[in-house]
Coordinates of C-alpha atoms in Angstrom, one line a residue:
X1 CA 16.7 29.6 -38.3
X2 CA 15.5 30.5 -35.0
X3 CA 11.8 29.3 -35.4
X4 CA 13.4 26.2 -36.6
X5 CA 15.0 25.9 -33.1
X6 CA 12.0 27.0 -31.2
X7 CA 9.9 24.6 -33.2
X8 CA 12.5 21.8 -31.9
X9 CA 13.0 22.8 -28.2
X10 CA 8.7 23.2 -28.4
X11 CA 8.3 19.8 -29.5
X12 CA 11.2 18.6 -27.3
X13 CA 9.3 20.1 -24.0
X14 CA 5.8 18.4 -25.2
X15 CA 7.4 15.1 -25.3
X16 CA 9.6 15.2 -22.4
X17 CA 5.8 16.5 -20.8
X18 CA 4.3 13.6 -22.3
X19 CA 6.4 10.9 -21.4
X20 CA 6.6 11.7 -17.9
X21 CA 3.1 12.8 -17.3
X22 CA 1.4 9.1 -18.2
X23 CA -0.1 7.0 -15.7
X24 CA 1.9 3.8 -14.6
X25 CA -0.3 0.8 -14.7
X26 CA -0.3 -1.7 -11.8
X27 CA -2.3 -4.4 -11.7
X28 CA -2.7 -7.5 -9.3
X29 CA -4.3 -11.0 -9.7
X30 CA -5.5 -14.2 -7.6
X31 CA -7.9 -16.6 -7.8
X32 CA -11.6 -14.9 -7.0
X33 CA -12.3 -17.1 -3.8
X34 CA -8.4 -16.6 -2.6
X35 CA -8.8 -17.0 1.4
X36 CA -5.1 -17.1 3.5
X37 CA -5.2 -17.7 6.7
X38 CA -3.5 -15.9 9.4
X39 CA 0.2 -16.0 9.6
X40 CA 3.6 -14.0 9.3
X41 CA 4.8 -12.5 6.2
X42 CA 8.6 -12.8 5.3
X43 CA 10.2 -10.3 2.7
X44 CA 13.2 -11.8 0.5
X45 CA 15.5 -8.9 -1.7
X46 CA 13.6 -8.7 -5.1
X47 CA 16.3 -9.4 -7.8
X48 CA 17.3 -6.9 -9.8
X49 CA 20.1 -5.6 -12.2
X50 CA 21.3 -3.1 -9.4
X51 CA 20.8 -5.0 -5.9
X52 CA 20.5 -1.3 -3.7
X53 CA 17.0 -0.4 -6.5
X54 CA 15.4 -4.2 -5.6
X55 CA 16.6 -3.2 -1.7
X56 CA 14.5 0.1 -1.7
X57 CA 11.4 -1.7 -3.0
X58 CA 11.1 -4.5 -1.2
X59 CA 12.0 -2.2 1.9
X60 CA 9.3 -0.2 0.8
X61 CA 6.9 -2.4 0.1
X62 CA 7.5 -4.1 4.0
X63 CA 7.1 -0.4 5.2
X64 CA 3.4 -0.2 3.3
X65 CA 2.4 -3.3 4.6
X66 CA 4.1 -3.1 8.2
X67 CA 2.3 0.5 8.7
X68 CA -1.2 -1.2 7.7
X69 CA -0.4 -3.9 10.6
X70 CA 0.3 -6.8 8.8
X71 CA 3.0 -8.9 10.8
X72 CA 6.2 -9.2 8.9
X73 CA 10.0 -10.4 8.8
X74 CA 12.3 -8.1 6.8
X75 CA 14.4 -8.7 3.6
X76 CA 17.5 -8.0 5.8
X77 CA 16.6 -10.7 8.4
X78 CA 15.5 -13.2 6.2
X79 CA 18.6 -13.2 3.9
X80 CA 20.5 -13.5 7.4
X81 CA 18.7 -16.6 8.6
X82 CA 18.8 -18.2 5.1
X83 CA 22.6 -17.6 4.4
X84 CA 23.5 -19.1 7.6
X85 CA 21.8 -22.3 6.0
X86 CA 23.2 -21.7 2.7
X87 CA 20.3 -21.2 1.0
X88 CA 20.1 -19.0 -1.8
X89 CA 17.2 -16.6 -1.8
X90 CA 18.0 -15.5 -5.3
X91 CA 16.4 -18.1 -7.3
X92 CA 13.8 -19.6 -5.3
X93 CA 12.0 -23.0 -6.5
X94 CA 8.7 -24.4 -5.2
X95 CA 10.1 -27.0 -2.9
X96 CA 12.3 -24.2 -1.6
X97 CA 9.5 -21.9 -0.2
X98 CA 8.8 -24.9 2.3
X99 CA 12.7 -25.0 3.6
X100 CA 12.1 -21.0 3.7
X101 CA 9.2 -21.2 5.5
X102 CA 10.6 -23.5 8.4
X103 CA 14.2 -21.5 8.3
X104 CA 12.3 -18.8 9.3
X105 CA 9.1 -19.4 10.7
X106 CA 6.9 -17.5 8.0
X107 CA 3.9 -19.0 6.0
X108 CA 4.1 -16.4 3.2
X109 CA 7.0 -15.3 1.3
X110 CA 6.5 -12.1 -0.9
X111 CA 9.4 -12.1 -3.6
X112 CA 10.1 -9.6 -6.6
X113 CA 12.0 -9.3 -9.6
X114 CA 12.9 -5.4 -11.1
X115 CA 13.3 -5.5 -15.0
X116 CA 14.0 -3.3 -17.2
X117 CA 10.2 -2.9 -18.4
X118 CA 8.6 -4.1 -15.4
X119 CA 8.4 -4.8 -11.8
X120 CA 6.7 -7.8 -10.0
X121 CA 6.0 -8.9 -6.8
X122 CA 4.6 -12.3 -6.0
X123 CA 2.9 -14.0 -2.3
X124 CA 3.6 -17.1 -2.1
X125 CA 2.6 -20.1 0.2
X126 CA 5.7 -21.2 1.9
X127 CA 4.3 -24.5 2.7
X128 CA 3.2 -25.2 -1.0
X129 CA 5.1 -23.1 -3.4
X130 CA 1.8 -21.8 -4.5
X131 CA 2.2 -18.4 -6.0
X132 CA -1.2 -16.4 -4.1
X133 CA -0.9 -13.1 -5.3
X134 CA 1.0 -11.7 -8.0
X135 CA 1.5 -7.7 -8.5
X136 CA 2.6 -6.1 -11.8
X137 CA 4.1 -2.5 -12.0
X138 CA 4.4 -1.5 -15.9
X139 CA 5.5 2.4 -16.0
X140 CA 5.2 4.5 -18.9
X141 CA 8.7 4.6 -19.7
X142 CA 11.6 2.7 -18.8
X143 CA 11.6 1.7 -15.6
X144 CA 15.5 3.3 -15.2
X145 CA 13.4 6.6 -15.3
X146 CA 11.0 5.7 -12.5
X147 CA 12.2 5.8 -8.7
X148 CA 12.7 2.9 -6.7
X149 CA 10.3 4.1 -3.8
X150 CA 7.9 5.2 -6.7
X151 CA 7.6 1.4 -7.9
X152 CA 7.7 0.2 -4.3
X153 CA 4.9 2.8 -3.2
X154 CA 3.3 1.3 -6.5
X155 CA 3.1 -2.7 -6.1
X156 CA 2.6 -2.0 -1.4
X157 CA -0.6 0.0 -2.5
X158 CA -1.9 -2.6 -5.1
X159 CA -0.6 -5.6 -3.0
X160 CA -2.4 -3.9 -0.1
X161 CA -5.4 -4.1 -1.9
X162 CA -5.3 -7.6 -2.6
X163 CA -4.2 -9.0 1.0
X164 CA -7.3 -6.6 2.8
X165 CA -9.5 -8.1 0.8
X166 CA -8.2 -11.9 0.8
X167 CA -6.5 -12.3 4.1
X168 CA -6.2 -11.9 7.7
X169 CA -2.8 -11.9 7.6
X170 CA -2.8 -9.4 10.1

């Protein structure tokens, strides 16, 4: 009886070791010849199921980029200068990244969404709605398990990446 219980708390430990001992996968994507030119970057909340989880990632994420120099306009101000307007921020269209962009004098908008399963953050061109860069964090489990700076720290170093070697957005 008690091997029977070792045997189970054994293989309990080697899974609970497994599962949080894979690799996350991030990945980012643009077009091959993506050139931006020079200007600020504005941060709206990423949307999530729990708004304080899409907080500490897009804050983090603005901390990444702000310590690497790129010139930026936090989540916080943004969503200020846009609800004076009455403009949501949640569900952003095309034609709204251009109202965006003139509310608050930024030529990129990085926005996010945190699922369940994934996390993604997206530049886009305010003047054109034109999504730029897009940045997918996948984690080896459930993304309830991962932490919130973990996936920010994630998609800032991958979106990093991409902006360095596309942009002087600097």
């Amino acid at each position: 009886m008690k091997r029977k219980y070792y045997l189970l708390g054994s293989s309990l430990i080697t899974l609970v070791f497994l599962l949080t001992s894979c690799a996350s996968s991030v990945k980012s994507y643009s077009k091959p010849d993506l050139r931006i030119e020079k200007g600020r970057l504005g941060i709206l909340p990423f949307s999530s199921n729990i708004p304080e989880v899409g907080n500490v990632v897009s804050d983090t994420i603005g901390a990444h980029l702000l310590a690497s120099g790129f010139n930026i306009v936090d989540r916080t101000h943004m969503a200020r200068l846009l609800e004076e307007k009455d403009i949501s921020y949640l569900e952003v269209d095309s034609p709204d990244y251009k109202k965006i962009g003139d509310i608050t004098n930024v030529r990129f908008v990085l926005v996010g969404n945190i699922a369940f399963s994934s996390a993604t953050a997206r530049v886009v061109d305010a003047s054109t709605g034109e999504t730029l860069i897009i940045t997918i964090f996948q984690p080896n489990k459930i993304i309830g398990s991962a932490s919130a700076v973990d996936i920010g720290d994630s998609l800032a170093k991958s979106l990093g990446k991409k902006l360095t070697r596309s942009t002087e957005l600097r």
